[in-house]
Short mmCIF file of C-alpha atoms in Angstrom, two decimals:
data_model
loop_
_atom_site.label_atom_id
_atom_site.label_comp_id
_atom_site.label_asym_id
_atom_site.label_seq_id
_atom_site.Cartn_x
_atom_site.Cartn_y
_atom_site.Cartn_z
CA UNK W 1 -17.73 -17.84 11.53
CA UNK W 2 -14.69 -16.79 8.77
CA UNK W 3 -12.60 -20.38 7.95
CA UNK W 4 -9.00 -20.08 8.81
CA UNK W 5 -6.98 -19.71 5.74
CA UNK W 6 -5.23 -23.47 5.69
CA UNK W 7 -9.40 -24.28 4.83
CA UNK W 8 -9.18 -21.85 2.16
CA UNK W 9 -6.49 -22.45 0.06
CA UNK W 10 -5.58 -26.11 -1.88
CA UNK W 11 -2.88 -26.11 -4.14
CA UNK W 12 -4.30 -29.58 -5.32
CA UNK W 13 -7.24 -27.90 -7.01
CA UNK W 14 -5.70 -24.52 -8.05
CA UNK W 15 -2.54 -22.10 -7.59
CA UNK W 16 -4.67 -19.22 -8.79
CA UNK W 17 -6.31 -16.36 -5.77
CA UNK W 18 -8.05 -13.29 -5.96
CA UNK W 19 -6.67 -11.19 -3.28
CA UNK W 20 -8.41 -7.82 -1.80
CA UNK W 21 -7.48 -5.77 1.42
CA UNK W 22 -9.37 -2.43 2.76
CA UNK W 23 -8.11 0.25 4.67
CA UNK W 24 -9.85 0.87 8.04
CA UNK W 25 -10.46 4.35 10.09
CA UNK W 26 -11.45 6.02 6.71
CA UNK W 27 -7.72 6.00 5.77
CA UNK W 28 -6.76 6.47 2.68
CA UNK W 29 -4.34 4.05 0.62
CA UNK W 30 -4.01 6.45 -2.30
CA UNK W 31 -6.15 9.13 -3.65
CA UNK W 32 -6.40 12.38 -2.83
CA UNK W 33 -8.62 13.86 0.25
CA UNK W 34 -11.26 16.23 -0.48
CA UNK W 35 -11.85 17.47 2.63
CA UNK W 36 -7.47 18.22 3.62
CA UNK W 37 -6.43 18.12 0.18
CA UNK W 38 -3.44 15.97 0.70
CA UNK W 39 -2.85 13.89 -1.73
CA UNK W 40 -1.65 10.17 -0.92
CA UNK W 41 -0.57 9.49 -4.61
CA UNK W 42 2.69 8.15 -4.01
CA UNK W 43 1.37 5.16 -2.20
CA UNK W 44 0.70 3.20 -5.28
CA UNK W 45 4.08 3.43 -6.10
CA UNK W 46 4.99 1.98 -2.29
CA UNK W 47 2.68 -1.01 -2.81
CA UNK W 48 3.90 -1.75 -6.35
CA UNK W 49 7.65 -1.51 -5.04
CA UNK W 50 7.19 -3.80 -2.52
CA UNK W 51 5.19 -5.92 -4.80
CA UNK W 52 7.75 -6.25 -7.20
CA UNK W 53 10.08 -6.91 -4.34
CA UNK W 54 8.04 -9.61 -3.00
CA UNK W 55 7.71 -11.61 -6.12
CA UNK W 56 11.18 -11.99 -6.15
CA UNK W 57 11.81 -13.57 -3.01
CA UNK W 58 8.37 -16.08 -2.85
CA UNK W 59 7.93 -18.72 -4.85
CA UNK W 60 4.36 -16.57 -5.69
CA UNK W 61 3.56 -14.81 -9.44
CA UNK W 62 1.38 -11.72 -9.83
CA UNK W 63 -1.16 -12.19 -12.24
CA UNK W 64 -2.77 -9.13 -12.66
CA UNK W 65 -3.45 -5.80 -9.95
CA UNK W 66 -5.16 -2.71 -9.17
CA UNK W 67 -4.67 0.02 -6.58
CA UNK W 68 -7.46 1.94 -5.37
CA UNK W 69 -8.04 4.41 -2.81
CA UNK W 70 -8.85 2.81 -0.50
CA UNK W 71 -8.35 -0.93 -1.36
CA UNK W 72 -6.55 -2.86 -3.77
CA UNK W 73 -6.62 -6.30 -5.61
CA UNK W 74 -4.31 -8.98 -6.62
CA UNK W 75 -4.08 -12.21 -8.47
CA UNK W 76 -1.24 -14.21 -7.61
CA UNK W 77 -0.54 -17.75 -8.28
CA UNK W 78 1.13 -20.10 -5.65
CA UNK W 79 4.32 -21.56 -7.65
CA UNK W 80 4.82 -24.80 -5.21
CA UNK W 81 7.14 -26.93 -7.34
CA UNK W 82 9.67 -23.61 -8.13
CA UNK W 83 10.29 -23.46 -3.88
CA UNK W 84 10.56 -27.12 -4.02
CA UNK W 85 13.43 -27.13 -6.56
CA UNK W 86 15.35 -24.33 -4.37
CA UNK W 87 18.79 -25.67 -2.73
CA UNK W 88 19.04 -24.67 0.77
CA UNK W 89 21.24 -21.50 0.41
CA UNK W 90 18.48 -19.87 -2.03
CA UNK W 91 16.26 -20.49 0.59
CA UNK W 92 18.13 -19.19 2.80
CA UNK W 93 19.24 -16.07 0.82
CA UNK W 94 15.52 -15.49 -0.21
CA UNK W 95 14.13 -15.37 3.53
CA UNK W 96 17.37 -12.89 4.37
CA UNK W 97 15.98 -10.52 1.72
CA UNK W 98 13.37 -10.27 3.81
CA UNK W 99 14.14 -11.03 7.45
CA UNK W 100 16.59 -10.72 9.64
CA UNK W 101 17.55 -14.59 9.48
CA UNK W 102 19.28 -16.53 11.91
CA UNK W 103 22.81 -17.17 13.56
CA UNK W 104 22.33 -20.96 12.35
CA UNK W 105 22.10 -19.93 9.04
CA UNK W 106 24.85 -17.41 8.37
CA UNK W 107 27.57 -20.13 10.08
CA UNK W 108 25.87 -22.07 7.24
CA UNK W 109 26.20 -19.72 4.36
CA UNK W 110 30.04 -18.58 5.96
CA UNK W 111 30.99 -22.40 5.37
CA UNK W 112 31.37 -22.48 9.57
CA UNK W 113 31.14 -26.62 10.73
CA UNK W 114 27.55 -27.62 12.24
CA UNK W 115 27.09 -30.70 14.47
CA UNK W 116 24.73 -33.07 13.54
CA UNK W 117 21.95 -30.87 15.74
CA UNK W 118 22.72 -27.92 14.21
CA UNK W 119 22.23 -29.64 10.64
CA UNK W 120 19.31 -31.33 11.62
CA UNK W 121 17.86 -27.58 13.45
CA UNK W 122 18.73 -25.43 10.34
CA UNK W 123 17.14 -28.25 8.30
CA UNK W 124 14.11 -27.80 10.23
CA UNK W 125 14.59 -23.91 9.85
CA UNK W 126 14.91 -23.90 6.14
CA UNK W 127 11.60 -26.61 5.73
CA UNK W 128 10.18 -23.72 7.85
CA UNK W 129 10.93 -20.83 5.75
CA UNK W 130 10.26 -22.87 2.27
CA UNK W 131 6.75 -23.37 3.79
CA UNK W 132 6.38 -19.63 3.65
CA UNK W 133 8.38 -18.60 0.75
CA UNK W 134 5.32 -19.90 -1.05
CA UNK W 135 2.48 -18.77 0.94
CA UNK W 136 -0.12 -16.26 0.28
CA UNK W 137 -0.77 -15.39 3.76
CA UNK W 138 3.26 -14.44 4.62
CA UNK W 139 2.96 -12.78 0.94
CA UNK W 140 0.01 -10.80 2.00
CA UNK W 141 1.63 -10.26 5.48
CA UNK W 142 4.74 -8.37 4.04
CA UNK W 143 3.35 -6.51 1.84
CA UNK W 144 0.17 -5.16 3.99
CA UNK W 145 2.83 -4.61 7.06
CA UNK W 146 5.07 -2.77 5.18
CA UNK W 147 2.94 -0.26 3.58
CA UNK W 148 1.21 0.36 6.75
CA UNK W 149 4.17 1.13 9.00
CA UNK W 150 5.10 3.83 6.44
CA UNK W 151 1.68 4.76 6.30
CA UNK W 152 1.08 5.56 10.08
CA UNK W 153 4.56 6.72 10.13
CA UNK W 154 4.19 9.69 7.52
CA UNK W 155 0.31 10.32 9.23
CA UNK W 156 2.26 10.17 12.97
CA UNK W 157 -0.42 8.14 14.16
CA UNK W 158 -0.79 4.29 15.32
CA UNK W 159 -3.38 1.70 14.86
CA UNK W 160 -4.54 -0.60 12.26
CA UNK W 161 -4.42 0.56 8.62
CA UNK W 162 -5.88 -2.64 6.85
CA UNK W 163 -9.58 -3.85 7.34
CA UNK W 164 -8.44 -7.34 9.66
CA UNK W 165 -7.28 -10.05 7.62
CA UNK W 166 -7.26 -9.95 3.82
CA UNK W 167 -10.22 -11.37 1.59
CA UNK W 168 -9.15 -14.23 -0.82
CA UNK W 169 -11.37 -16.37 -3.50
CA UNK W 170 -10.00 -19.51 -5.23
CA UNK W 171 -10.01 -19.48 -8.68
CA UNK W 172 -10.28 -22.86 -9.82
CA UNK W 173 -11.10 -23.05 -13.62
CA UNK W 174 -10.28 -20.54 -16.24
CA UNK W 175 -13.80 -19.53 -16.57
CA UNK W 176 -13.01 -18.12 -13.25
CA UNK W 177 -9.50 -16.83 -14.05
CA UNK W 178 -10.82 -15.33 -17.25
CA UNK W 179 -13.36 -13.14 -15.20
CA UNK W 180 -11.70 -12.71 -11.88
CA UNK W 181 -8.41 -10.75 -14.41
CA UNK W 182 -10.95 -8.87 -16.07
CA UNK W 183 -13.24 -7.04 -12.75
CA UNK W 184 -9.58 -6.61 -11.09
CA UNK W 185 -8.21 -4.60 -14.59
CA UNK W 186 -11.35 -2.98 -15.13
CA UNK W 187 -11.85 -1.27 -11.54
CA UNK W 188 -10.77 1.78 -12.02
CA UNK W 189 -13.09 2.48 -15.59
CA UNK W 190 -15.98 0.60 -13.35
CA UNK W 191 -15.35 3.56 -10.87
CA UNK W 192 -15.38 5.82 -13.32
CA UNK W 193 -11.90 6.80 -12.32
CA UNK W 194 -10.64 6.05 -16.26
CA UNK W 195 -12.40 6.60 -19.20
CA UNK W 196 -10.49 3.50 -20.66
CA UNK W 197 -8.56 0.40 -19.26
CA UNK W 198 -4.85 1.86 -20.79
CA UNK W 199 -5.41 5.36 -18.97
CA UNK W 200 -6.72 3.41 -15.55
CA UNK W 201 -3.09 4.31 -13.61
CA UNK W 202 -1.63 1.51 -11.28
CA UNK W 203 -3.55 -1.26 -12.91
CA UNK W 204 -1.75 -4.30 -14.61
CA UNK W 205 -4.20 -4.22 -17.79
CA UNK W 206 -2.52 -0.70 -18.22
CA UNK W 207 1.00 -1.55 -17.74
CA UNK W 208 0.92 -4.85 -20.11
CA UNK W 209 -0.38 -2.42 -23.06
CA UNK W 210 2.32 0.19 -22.32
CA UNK W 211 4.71 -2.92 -22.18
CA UNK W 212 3.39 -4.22 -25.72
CA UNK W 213 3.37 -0.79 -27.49
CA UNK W 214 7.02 0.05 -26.21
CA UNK W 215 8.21 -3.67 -27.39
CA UNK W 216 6.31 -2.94 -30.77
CA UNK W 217 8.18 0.07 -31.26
CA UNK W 218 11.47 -1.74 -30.84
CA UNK W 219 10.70 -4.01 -33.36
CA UNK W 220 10.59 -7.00 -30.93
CA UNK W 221 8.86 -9.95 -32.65
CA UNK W 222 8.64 -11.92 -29.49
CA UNK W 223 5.19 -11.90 -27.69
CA UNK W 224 6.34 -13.31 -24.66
CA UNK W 225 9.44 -9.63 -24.54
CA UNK W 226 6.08 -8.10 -25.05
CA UNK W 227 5.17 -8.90 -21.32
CA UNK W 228 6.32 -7.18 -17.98
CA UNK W 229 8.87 -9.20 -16.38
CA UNK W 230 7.46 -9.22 -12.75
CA UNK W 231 4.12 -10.11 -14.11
CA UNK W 232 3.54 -13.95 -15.07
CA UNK W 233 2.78 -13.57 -18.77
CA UNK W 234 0.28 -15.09 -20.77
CA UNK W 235 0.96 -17.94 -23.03
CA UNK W 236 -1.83 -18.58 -25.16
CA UNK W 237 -4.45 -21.42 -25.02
CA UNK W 238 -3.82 -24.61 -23.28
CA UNK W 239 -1.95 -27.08 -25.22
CA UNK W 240 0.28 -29.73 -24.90
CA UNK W 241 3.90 -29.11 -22.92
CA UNK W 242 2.06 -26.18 -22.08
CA UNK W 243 4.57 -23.74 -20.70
CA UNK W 244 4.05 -21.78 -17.31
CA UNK W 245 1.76 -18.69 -17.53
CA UNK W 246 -1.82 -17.75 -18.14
CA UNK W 247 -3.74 -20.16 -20.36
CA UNK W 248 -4.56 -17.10 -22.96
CA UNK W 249 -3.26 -15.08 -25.85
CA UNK W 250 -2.74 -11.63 -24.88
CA UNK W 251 -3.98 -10.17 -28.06
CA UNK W 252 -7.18 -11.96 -27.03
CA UNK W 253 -7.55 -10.75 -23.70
CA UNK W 254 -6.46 -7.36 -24.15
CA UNK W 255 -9.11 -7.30 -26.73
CA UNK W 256 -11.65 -8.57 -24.56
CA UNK W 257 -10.91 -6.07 -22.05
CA UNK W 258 -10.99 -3.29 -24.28
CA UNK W 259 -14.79 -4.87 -25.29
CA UNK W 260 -15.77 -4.96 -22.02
CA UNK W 261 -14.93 -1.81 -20.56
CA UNK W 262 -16.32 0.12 -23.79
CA UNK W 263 -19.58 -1.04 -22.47
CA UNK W 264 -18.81 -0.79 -18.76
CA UNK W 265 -18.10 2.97 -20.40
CA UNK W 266 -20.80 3.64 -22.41
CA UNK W 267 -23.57 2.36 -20.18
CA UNK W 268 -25.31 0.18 -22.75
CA UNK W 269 -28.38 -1.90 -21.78
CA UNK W 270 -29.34 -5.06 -24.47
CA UNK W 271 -27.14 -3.65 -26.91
CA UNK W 272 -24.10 -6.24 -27.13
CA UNK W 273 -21.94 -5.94 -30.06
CA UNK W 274 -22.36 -8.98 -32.68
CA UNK W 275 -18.62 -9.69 -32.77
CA UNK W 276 -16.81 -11.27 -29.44
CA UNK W 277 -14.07 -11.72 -28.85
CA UNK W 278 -12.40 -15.53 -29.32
CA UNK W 279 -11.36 -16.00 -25.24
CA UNK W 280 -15.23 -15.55 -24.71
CA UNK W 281 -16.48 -18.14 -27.84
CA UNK W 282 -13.60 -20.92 -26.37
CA UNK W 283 -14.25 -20.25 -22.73
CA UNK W 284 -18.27 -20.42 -23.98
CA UNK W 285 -19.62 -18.04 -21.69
CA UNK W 286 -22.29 -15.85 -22.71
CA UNK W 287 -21.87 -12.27 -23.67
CA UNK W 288 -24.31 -11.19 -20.84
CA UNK W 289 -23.29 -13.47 -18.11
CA UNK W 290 -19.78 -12.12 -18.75
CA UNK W 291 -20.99 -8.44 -18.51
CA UNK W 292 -22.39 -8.85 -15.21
CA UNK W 293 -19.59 -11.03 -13.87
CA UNK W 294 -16.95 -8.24 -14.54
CA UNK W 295 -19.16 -5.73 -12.98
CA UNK W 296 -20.14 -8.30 -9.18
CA UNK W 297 -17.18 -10.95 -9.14
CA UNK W 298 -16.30 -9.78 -5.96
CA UNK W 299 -19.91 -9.72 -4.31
CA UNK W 300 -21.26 -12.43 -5.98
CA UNK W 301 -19.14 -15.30 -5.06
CA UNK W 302 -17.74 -16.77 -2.03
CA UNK W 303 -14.43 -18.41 -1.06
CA UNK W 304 -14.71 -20.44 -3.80
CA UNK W 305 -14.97 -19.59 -7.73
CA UNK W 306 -15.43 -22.24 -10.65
CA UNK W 307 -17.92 -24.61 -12.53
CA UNK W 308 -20.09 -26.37 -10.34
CA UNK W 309 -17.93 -29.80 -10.72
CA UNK W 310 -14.80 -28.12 -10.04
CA UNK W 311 -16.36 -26.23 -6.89
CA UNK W 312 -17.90 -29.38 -5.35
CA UNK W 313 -14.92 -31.39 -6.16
CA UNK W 314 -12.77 -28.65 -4.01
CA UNK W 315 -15.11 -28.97 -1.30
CA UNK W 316 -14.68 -32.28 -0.69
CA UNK W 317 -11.39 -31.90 -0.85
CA UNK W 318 -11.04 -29.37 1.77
CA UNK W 319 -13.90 -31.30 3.91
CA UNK W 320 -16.58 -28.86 3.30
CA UNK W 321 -19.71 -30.18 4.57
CA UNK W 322 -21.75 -27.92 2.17
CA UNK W 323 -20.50 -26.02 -1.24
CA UNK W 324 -20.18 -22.09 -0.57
CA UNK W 325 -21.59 -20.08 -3.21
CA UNK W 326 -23.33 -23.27 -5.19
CA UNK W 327 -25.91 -21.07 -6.60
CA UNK W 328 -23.88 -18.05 -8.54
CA UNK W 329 -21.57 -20.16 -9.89
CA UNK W 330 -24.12 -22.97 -11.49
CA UNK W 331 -25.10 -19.54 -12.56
CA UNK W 332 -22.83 -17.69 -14.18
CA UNK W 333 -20.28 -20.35 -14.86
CA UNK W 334 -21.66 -23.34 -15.93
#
């Protein structure tokens, strides 16, 4: 029996999730169909409108995404404190962005005198809408119900689009973060829809390298102006007063990816280059582990993604009576 999300997510043990939802009735996200030849292209450019939309309102970062034909993934990491420090008229302004609002709260924002009810009700109301500023499952909701109202809309038909609810794994170490970024930016050369990860369209991997080149070519200096702004940007390794982002150079992970899907590309069997790259030497995981981890992250791991301490130790947390997935991740990742 699927968990309810509130058993899937703890923001005590990580803010990072690996989110994937599926079209149903054979419909078709983007791509072109073979059998019509209509082309459904300019969806990718709905979702990743509405994405950049949404992480602008919730208190939620995008971490790295690709859109398939049929499907698409997302990291995102939950940003709890940032919705926390919000007054109540950002709040409020945020959730109008989105919704409609309430009468309550434009008297509020139009400096109108409340009773102490009314203060006490919008109070309430803005706790309310903080809550879910910072969710995953209203951030998933918006952007899955917008795309598929102008999805049936444009095919003038009715129905679910998505697959139910979406899927979503916990990442809780940077083992897990490491490999989870990599399988989502190398989809598309994994499907053989790219020869390499900066020609794979509508994937973050390509539009951080187009980003980088661009900002080289200006002369910026800066690594961190070298980074999309609606993407959170990585940092480099931990350290101390370590700064918000992704706890790895970019250099090194761009380079990893570029190692990886080389031999995603070329089909090579045994044949691992001597030289690895540095995120794989300080993250110690093994050349071959990693391989097969970019290739089945998605099938070969549960709710749940991490070392086996930091998986148990979640468990317990979340009152697991058994640890989901025990096996791959003693594994692969420990």
């Amino acid at each position: 029996m699927p968990k309810p999300r509130k058993a899937l997510i703890s923001l005590d043990d990580t803010a990072y999730y690996h989110c994937i939802s599926r079209c149903v009735r054979r419909a078709y996200l983007c791509g072109s169909d073979s059998l019509t030849g209509k082309s459904y292209e300019h969806r990718r450019q709905w979702i990743l409108d509405k994405l950049k939309d949404l992480t602008g309102c919730f208190a939620i970062d995008c971490c790295g995404y690709a859109l398939m034909s049929n499907h698409y993934h997302l990291v995102l990491c939950m940003d709890r404190d940032a919705a926390n420090s919000w007054d109540q008229n950002e709040v409020i302004e945020r959730w109008r962005r989105l919704f409609k609002g309430s009468l309550l709260a434009d008297r509020y924002l139009a400096g109108d005198h409340l009773s102490h009810a009314e203060r006490d009700a919008l109070g309430k109301l803005i706790t309310k809408w903080r809550d879910r500023l910072s969710s995953i499952s209203w951030f998933m909701r918006c952007l899955n119900e917008s795309v598929a109202r102008r999805a049936n809309q444009e095919d003038q038909c009715s129905g679910r689009f998505w697959e139910g609810r979406f899927k979503s794994q916990a990442l809780l170490d940077e083992k897990a973060l490491a490999a989870c970024l990599a399988y989502v930016d190398l989809n598309p050369v994994r499907a053989k829809m790219a020869q390499t990860p900066e020609a794979s369209e509508y994937t973050s991997i390509a539009e951080r390298i187009a980003w980088a080149k661009s900002s080289m070519e200006g002369h910026q200096a800066q690594q961190t102006n070298e980074q999309p702004a609606h993407l959170q940007p990585f940092v480099g390794n931990p350290r101390h007063e370590m700064p918000k982002g992704l706890p790895f150079k970019l250099t090194d992970y761009l380079e990893l990816v570029d190692w990886t899907g080389r031999i995603i590309r070329e089909d090579i069997r045994g044949q691992i280059p001597q030289h690895l790259p540095p995120i794989l030497e300080r993250l110690q995981i093994d050349s071959q582990q990693w391989l097969y981890l970019t290739r089945h992250f998605e099938s070969r791991f549960k709710g749940l993604v991490g070392a086996v301490y930091a998986l148990k130790q979640t468990c317990q947390n979340l009152g697991y009576r058994r640890s989901p997935g025990l096996s791959a991740c003693q594994q692969l990742l420990t």
